[in-house]
PDB file of C-alpha atoms and ligand atoms in Angstrom:
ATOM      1  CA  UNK A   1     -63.982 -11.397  -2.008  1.00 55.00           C
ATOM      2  CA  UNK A   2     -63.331 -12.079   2.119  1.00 84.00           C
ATOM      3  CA  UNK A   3     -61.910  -8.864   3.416  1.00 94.00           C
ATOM      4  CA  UNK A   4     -60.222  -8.707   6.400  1.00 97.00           C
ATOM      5  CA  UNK A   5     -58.835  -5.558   8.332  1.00 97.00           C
ATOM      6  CA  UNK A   6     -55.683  -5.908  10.343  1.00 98.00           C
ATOM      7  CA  UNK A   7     -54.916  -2.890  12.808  1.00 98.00           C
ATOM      8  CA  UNK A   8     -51.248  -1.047  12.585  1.00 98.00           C
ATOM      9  CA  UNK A   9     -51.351   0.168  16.417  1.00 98.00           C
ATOM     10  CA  UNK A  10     -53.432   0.544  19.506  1.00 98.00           C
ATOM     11  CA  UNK A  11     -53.526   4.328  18.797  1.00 98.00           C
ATOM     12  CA  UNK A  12     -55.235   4.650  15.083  1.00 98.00           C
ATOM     13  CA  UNK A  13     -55.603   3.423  11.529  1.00 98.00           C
ATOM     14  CA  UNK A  14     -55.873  -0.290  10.047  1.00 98.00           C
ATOM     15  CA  UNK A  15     -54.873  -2.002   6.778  1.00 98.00           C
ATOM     16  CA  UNK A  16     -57.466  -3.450   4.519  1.00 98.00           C
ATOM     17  CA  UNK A  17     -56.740  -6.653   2.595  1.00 97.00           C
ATOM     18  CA  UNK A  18     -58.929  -8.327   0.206  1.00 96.00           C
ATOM     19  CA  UNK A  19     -60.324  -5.527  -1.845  1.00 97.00           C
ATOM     20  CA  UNK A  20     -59.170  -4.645  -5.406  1.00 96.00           C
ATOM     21  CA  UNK A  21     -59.924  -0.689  -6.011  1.00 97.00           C
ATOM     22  CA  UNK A  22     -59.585  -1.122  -9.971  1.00 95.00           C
ATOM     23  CA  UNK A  23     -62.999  -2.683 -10.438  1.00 92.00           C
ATOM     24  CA  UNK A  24     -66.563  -1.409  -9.178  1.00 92.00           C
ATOM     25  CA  UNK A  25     -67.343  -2.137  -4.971  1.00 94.00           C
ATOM     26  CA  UNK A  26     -70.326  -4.027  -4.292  1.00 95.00           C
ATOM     27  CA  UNK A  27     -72.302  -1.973  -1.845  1.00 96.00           C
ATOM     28  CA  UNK A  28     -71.889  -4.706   1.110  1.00 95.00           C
ATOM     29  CA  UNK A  29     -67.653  -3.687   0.505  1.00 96.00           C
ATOM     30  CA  UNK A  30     -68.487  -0.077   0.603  1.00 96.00           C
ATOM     31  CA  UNK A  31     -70.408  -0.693   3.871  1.00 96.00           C
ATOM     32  CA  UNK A  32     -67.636  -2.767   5.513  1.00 96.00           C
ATOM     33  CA  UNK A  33     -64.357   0.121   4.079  1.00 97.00           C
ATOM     34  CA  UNK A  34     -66.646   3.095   6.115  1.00 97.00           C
ATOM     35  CA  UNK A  35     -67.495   0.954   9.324  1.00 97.00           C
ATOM     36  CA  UNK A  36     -63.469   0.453   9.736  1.00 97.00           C
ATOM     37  CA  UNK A  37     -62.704   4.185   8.282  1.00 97.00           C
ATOM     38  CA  UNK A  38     -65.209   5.046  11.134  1.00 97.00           C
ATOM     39  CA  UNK A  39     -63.719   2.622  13.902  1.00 98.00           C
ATOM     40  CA  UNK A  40     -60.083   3.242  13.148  1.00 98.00           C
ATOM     41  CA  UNK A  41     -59.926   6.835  12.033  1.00 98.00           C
ATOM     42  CA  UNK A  42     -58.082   5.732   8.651  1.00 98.00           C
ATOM     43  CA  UNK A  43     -57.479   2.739   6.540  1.00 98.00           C
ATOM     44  CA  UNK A  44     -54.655   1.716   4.235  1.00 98.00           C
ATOM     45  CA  UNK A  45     -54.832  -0.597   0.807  1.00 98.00           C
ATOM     46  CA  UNK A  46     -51.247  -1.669  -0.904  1.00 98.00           C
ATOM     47  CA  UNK A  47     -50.734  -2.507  -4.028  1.00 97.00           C
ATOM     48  CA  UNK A  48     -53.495  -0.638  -5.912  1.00 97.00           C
ATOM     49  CA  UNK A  49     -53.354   0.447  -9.088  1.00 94.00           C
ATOM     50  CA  UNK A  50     -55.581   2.693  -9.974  1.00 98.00           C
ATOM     51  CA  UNK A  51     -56.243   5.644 -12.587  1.00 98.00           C
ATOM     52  CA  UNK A  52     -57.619   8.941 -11.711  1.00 98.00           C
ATOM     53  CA  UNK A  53     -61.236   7.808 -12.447  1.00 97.00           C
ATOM     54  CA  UNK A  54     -61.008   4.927 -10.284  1.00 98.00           C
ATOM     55  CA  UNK A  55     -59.678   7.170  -7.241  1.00 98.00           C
ATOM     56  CA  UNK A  56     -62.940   9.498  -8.379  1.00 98.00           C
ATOM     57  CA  UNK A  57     -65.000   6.480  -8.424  1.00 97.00           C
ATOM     58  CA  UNK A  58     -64.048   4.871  -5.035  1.00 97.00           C
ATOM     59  CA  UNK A  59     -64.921   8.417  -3.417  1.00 97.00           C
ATOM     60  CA  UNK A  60     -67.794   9.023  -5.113  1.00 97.00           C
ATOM     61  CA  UNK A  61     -68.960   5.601  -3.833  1.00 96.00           C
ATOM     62  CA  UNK A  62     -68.514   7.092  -0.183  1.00 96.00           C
ATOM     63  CA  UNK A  63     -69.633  10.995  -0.744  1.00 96.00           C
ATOM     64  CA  UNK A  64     -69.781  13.822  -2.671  1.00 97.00           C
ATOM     65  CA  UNK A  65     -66.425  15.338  -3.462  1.00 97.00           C
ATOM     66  CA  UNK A  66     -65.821  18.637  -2.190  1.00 96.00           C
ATOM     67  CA  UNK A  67     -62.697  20.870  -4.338  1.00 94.00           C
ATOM     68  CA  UNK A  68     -59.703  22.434  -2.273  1.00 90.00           C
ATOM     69  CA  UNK A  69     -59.989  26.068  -3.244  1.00 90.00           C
ATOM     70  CA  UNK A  70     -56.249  26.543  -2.524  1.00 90.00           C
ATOM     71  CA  UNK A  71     -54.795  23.370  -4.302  1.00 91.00           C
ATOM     72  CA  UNK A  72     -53.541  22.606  -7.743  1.00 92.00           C
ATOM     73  CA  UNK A  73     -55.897  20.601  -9.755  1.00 95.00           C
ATOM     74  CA  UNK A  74     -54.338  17.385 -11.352  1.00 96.00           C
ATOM     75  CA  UNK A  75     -53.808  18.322 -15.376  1.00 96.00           C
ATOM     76  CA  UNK A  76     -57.686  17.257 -16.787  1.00 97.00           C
ATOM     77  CA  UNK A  77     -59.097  16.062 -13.584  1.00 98.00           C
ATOM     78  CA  UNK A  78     -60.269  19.375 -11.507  1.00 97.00           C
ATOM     79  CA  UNK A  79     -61.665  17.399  -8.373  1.00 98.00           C
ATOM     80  CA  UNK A  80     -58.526  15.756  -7.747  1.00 98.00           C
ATOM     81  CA  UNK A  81     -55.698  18.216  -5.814  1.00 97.00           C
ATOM     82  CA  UNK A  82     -51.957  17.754  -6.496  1.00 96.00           C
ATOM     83  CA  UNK A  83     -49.886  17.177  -2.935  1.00 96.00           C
ATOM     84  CA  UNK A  84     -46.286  17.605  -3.959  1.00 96.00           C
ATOM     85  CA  UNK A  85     -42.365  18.343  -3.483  1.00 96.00           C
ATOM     86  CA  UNK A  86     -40.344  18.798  -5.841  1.00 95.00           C
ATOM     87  CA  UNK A  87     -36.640  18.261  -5.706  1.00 96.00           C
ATOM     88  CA  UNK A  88     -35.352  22.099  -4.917  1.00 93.00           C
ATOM     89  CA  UNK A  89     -38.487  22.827  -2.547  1.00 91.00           C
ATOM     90  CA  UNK A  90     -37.915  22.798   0.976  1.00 91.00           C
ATOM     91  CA  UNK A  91     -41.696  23.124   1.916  1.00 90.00           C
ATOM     92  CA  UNK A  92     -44.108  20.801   1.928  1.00 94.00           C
ATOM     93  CA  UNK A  93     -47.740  20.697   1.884  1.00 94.00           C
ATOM     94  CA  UNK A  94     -49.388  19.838   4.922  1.00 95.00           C
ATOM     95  CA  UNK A  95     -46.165  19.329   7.161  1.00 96.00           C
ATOM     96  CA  UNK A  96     -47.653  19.538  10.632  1.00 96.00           C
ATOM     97  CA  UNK A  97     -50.723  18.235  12.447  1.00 98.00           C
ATOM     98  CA  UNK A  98     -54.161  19.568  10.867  1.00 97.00           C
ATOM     99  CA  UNK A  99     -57.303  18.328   9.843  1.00 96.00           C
ATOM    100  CA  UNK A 100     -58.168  19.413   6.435  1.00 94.00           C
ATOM    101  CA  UNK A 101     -61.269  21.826   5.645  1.00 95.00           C
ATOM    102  CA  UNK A 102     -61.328  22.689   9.654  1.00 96.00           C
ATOM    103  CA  UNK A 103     -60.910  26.553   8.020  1.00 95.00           C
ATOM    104  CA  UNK A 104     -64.872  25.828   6.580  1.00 95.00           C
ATOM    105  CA  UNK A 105     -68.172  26.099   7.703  1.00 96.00           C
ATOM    106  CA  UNK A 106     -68.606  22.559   6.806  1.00 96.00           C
ATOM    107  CA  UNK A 107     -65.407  20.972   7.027  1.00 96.00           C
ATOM    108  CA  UNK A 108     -64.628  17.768   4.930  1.00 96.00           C
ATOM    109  CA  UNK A 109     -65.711  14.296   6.024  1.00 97.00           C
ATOM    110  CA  UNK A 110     -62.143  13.027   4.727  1.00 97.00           C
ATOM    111  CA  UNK A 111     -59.594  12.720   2.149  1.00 98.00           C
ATOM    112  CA  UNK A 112     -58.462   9.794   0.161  1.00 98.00           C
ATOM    113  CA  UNK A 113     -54.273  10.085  -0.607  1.00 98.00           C
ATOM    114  CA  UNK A 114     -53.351   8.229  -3.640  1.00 98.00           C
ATOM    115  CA  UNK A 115     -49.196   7.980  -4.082  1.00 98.00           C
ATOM    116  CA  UNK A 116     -47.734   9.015  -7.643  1.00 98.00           C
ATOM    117  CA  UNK A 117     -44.440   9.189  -6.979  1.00 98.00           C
ATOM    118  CA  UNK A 118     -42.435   8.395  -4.087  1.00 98.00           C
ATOM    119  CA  UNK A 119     -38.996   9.496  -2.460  1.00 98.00           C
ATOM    120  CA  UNK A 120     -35.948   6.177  -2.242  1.00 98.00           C
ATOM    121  CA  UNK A 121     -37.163   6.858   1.574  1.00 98.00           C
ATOM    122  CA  UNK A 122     -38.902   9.518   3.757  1.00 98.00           C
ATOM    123  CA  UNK A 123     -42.435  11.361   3.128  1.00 98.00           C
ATOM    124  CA  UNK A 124     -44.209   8.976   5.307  1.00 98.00           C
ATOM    125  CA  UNK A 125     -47.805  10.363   6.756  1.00 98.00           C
ATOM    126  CA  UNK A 126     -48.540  10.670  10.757  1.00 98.00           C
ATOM    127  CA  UNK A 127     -51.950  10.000  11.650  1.00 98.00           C
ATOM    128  CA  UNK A 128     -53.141  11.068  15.318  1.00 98.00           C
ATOM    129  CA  UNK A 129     -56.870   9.394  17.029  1.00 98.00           C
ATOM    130  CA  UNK A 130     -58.710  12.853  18.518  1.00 98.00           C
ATOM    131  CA  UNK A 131     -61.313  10.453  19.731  1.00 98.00           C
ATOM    132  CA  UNK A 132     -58.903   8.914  21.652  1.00 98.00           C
ATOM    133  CA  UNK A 133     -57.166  12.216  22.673  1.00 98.00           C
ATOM    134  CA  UNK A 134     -60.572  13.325  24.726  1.00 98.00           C
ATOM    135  CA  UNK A 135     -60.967  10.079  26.086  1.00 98.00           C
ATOM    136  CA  UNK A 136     -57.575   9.850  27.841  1.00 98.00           C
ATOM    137  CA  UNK A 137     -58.300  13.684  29.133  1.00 98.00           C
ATOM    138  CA  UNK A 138     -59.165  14.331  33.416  1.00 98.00           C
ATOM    139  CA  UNK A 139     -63.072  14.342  33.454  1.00 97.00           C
ATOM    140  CA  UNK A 140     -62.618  17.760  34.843  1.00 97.00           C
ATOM    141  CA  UNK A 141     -60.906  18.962  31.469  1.00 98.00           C
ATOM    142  CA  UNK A 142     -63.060  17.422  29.367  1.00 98.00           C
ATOM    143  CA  UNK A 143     -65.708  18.933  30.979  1.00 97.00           C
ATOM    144  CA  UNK A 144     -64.433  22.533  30.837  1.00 97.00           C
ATOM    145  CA  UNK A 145     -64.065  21.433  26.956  1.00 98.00           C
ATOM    146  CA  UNK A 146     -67.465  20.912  26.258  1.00 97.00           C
ATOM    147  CA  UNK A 147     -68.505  24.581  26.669  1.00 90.00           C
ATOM    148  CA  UNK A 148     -65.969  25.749  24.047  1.00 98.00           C
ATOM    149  CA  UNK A 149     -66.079  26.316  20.744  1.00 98.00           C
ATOM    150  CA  UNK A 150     -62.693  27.760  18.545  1.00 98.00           C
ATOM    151  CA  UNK A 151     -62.012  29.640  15.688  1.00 98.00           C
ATOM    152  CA  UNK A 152     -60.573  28.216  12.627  1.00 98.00           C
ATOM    153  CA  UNK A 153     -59.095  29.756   9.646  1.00 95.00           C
ATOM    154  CA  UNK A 154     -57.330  29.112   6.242  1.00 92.00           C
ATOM    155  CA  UNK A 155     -56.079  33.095   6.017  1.00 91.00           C
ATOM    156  CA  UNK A 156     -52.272  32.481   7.925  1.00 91.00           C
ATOM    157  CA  UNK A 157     -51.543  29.156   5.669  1.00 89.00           C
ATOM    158  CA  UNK A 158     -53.114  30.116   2.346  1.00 87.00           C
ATOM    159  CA  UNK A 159     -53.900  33.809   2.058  1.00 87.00           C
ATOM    160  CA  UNK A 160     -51.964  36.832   1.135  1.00 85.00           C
ATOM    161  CA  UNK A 161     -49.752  37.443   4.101  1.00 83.00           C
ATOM    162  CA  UNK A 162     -49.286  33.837   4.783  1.00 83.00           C
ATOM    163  CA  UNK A 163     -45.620  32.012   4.274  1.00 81.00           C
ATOM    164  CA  UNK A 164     -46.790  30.706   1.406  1.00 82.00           C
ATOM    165  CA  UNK A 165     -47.320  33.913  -0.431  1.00 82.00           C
ATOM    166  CA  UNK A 166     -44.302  35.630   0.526  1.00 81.00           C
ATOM    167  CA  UNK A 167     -42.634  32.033  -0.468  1.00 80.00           C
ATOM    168  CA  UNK A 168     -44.068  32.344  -3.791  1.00 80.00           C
ATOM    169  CA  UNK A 169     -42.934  35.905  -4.397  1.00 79.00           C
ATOM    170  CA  UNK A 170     -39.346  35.278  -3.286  1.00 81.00           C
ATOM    171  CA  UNK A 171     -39.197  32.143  -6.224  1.00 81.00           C
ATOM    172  CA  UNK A 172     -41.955  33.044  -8.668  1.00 77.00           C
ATOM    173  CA  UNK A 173     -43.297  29.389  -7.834  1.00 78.00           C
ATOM    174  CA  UNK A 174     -46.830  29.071  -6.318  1.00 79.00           C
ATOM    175  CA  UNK A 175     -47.884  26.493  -4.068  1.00 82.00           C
ATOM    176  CA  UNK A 176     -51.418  27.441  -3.759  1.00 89.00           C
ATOM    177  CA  UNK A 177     -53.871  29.430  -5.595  1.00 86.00           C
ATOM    178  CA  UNK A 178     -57.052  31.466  -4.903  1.00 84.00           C
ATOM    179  CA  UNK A 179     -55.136  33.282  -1.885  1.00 86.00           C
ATOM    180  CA  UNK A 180     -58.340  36.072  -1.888  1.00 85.00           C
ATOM    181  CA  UNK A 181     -60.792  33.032  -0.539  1.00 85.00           C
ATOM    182  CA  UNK A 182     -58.997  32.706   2.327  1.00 84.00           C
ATOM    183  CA  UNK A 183     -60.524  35.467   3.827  1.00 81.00           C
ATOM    184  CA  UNK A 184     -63.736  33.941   5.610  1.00 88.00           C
ATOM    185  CA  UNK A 185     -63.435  32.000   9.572  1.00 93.00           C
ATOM    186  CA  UNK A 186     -65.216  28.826  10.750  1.00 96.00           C
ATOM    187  CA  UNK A 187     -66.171  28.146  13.705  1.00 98.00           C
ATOM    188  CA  UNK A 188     -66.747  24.760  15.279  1.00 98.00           C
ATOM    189  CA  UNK A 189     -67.261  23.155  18.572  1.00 98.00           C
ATOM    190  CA  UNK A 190     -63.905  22.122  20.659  1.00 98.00           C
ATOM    191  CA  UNK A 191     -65.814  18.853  21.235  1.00 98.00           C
ATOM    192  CA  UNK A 192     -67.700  17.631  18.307  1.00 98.00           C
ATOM    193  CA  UNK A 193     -69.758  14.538  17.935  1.00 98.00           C
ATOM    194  CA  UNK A 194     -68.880  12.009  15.365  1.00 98.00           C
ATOM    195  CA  UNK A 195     -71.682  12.419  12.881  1.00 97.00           C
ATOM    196  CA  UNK A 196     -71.246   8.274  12.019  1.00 97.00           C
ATOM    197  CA  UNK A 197     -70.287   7.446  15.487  1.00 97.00           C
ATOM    198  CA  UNK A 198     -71.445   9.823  17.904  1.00 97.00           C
ATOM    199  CA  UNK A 199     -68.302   9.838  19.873  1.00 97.00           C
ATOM    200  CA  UNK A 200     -66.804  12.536  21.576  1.00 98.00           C
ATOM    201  CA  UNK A 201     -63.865  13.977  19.526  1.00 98.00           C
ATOM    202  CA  UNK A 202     -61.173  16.852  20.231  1.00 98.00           C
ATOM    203  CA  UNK A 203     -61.868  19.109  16.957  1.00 98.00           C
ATOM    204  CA  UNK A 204     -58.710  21.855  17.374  1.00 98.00           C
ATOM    205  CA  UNK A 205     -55.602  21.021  14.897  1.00 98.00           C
ATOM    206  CA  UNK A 206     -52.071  23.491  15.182  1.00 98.00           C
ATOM    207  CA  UNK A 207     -52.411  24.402  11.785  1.00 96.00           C
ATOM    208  CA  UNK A 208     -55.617  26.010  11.446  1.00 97.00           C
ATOM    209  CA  UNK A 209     -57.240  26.910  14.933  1.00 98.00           C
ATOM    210  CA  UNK A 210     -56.762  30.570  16.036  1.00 97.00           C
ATOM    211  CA  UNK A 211     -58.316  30.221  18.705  1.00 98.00           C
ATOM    212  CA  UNK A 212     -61.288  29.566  21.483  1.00 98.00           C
ATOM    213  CA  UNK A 213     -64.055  31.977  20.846  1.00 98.00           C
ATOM    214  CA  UNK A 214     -64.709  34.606  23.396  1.00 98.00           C
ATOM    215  CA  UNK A 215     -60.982  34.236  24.068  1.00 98.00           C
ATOM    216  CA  UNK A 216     -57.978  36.167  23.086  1.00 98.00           C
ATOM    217  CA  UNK A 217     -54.922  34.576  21.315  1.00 97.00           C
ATOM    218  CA  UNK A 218     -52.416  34.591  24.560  1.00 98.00           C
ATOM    219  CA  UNK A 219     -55.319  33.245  26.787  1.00 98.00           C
ATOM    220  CA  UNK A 220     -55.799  30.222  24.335  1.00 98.00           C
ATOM    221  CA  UNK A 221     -52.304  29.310  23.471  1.00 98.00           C
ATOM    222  CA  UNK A 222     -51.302  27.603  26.917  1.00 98.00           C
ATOM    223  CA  UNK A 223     -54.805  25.228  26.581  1.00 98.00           C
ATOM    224  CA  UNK A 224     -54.418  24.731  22.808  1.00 98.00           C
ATOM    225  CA  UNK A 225     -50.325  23.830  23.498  1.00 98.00           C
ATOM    226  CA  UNK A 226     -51.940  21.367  26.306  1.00 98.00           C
ATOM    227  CA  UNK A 227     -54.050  19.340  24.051  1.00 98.00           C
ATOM    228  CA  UNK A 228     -51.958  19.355  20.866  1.00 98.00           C
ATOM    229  CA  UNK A 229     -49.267  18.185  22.554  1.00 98.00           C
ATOM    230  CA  UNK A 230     -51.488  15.526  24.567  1.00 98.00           C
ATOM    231  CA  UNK A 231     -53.188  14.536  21.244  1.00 98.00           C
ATOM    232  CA  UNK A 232     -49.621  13.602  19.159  1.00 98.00           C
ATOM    233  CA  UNK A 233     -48.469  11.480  22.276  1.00 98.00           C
ATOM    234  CA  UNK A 234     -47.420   8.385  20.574  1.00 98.00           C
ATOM    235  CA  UNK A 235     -49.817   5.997  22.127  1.00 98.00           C
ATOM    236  CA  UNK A 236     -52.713   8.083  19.982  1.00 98.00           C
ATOM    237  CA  UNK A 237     -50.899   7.850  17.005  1.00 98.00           C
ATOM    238  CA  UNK A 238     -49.742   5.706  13.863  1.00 98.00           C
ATOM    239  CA  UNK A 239     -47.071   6.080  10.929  1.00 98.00           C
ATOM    240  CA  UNK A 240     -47.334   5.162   7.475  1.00 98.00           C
ATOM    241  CA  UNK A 241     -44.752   4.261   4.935  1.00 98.00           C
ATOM    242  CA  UNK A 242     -45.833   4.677   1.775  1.00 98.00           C
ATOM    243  CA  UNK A 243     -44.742   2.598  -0.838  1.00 98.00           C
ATOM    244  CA  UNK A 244     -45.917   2.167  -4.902  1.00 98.00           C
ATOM    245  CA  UNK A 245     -49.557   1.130  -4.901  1.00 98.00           C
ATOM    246  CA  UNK A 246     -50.206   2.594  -1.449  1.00 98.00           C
ATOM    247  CA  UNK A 247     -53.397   4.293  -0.365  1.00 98.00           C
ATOM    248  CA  UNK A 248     -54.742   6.229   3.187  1.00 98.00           C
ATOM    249  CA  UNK A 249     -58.218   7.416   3.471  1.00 98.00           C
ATOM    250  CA  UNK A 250     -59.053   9.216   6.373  1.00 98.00           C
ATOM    251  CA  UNK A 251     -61.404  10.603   8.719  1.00 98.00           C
ATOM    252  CA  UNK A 252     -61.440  14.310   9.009  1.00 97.00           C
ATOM    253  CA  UNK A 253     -64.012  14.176  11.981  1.00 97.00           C
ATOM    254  CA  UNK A 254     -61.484  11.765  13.899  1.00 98.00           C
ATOM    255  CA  UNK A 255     -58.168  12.269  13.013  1.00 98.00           C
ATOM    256  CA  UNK A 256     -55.096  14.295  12.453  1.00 98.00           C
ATOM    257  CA  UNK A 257     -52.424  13.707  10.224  1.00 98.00           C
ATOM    258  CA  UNK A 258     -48.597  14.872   9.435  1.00 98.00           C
ATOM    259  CA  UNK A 259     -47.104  14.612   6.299  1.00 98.00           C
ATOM    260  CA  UNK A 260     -42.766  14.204   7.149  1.00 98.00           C
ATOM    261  CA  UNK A 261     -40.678  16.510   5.359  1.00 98.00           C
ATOM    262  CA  UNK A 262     -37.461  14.328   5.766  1.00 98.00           C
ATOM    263  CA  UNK A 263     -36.643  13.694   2.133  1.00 98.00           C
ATOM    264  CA  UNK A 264     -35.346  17.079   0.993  1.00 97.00           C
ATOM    265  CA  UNK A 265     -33.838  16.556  -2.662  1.00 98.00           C
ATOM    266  CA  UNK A 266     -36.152  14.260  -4.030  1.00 98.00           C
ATOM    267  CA  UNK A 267     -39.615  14.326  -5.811  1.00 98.00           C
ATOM    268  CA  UNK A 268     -42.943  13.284  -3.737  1.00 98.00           C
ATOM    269  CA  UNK A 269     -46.435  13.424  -5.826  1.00 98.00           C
ATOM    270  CA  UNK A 270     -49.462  12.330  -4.339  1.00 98.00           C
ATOM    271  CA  UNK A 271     -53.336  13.009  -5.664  1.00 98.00           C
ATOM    272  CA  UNK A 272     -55.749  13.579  -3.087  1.00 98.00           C
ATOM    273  CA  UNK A 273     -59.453  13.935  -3.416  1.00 98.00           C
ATOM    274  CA  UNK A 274     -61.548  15.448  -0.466  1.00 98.00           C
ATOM    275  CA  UNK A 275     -64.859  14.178   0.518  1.00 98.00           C
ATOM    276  CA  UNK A 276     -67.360  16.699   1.678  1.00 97.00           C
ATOM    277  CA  UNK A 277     -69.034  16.324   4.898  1.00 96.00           C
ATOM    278  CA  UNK A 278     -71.772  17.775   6.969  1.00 96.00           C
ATOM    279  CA  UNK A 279     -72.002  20.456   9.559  1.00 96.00           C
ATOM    280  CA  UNK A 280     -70.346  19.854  13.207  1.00 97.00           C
ATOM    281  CA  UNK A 281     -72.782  19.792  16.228  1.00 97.00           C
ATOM    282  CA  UNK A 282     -71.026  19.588  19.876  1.00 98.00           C
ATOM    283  CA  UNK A 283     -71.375  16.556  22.171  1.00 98.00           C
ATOM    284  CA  UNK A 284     -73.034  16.965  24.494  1.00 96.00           C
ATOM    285  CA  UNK A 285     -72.618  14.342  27.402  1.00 90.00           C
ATOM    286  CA  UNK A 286     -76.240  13.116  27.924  1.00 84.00           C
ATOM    287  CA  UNK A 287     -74.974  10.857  31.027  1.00 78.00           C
ATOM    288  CA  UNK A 288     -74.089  14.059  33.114  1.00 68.00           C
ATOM    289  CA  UNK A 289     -77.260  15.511  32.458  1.00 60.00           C
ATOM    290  CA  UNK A 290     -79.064  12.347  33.530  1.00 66.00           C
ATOM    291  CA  UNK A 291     -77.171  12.250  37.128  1.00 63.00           C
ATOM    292  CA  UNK A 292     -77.807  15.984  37.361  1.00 63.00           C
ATOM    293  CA  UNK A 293     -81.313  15.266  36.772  1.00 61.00           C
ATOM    294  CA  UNK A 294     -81.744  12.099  38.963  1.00 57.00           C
TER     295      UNK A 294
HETATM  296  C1  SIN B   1     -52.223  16.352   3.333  1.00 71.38           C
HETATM  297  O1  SIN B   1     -52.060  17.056   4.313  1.00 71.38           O
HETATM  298  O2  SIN B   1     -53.330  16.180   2.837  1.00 71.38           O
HETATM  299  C2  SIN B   1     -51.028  15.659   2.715  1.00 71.38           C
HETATM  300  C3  SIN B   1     -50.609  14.442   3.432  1.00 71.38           C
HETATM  301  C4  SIN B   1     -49.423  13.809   2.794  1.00 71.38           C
HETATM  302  O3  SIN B   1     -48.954  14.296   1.762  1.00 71.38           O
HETATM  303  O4  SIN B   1     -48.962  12.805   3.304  1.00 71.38           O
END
């Protein structure tokens, strides 16, 4: 099998050709998927067919899987979360940048988004590089960075008072469940370092970052507005268009994504499994400390 990668823009994310998902992945395959999921952030296979214990098989081939607390489990297969619209719902899940897990002490190495079924047209996925994001910051901002770390937390999207809730009370229809573990912060470094890569990488998303520690809300709103709005500057980013068959697997540590809510009216299922990860240590920037020193 000769796989070859093609890249979909200068900002993030590559297609991968050659590989058929419905049979087992030689460990030489495996290798070359995670060096590109690394180097590009996240990777896309068409025309895949594959059951539920494939999609459980090609994760478990790259981690451990790690359950969403807050998602519906697909009927029979409780590591696998349900990411869907149905025709009267206005909300979707995951309709703005994020990174998923940021809201836990060890956040999720990334997700693998299988589609079910798919809108005539709309529901495509945004994917933004946050390794590239730091790199195209001033040095003097990226310094001021490093110091920081920020708060994260699931409470505001899927605990009691969030929109959610009340949205589930007004129509008797749940999105989530298990609103009471919301309850618990995380708190990570602003500046991470890759754990496969060792890169520098922005690690703040809009949908679940509160805040910088040691800071109050108003104080970190301007900065956090700064770099989120840096971060989804075109250049950094990449859309996909789903289509039967299609498949995204992403890198929490590197990227952020946005799932478009432009197909109001019509049905969108997806099955996603998360892969757990490891514990986020800052960068630290060994090449200033080496002029300091010289
Ligand atoms: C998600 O945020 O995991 C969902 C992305 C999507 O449905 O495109």
């Amino acid at each position: 099998m000769s796989i070859e990668i093609r890249r979909v823009s200068g900002g993030c994310g590559a297609e991968i050709h050659g590989v058929r998902l419905d049979a087992p992945l030689s460990a030489e395959v495996v290798a070359e998927i995670r060096r590109a999921y690394v180097e590009h952030g996240v990777v896309f296979f068409r025309d895949q067919r594959i059951t539920p214990e494939q999609h459980l098989a090609l994760a478990r081939s790259l981690s451990d899987i790690v359950v969403n607390r807050f998602f519906v489990p697909v009927e029979g297969y409780p590591e696998i979360a349900t990411v869907s619209k149905g025709e009267f719902d206005t909300a979707n899940i995951g309709g703005d940048w994020h990174t998923d897990h940021s809201y836990d002490q060890v956040p999720a190495m990334g997700s693998i988004l299988v589609a079910r079924e798919l809108p005539a047209f709309g529901g495509d996925t945004l994917f933004a590089n946050l390794s590239l994001a730091f790199k195209t910051l001033s040095p003097g901002l990226q310094k001021t960075l490093l110091g920081l770390r920020a708060v994260h937390s699931a409470e505001h999207v899927f605990g009691r008072k969030s929109r959610s809730a009340k949205l589930a009370e007004e129509t008797g229809k749940a999105m989530f469940r298990n609103a009471d573990a919301a309850a618990v912060d995380a708190v990570h470094p602003v500046v991470i370092a890759h754990p496969e890569s060792g890169e520098p990488v922005l690690y703040v998303n809009p949908i679940f970052t509160l805040r910088f520690e040691g800071w109050t809300d108003a104080e970190s709103k301007p900065l956090l507005e700064y770099l989120y709005r840096h971060a989804a500057r075109p250049e950094h980013t990449c859309r996909f268009t789903w289509r039967p068959g299609s498949i995204a697997m992403w890198d929490n540590r590197k990227t952020w994504h946005n799932a478009a809510n432009d197909y109001h009216g019509q049905r969108r299922v997806m099955h996603r499994i998360t892969l757990d990860g490891c514990a986020l240590q800052a960068y630290v920037d060994t090449t200033a400390t080496q002029a300091q020193a010289a």
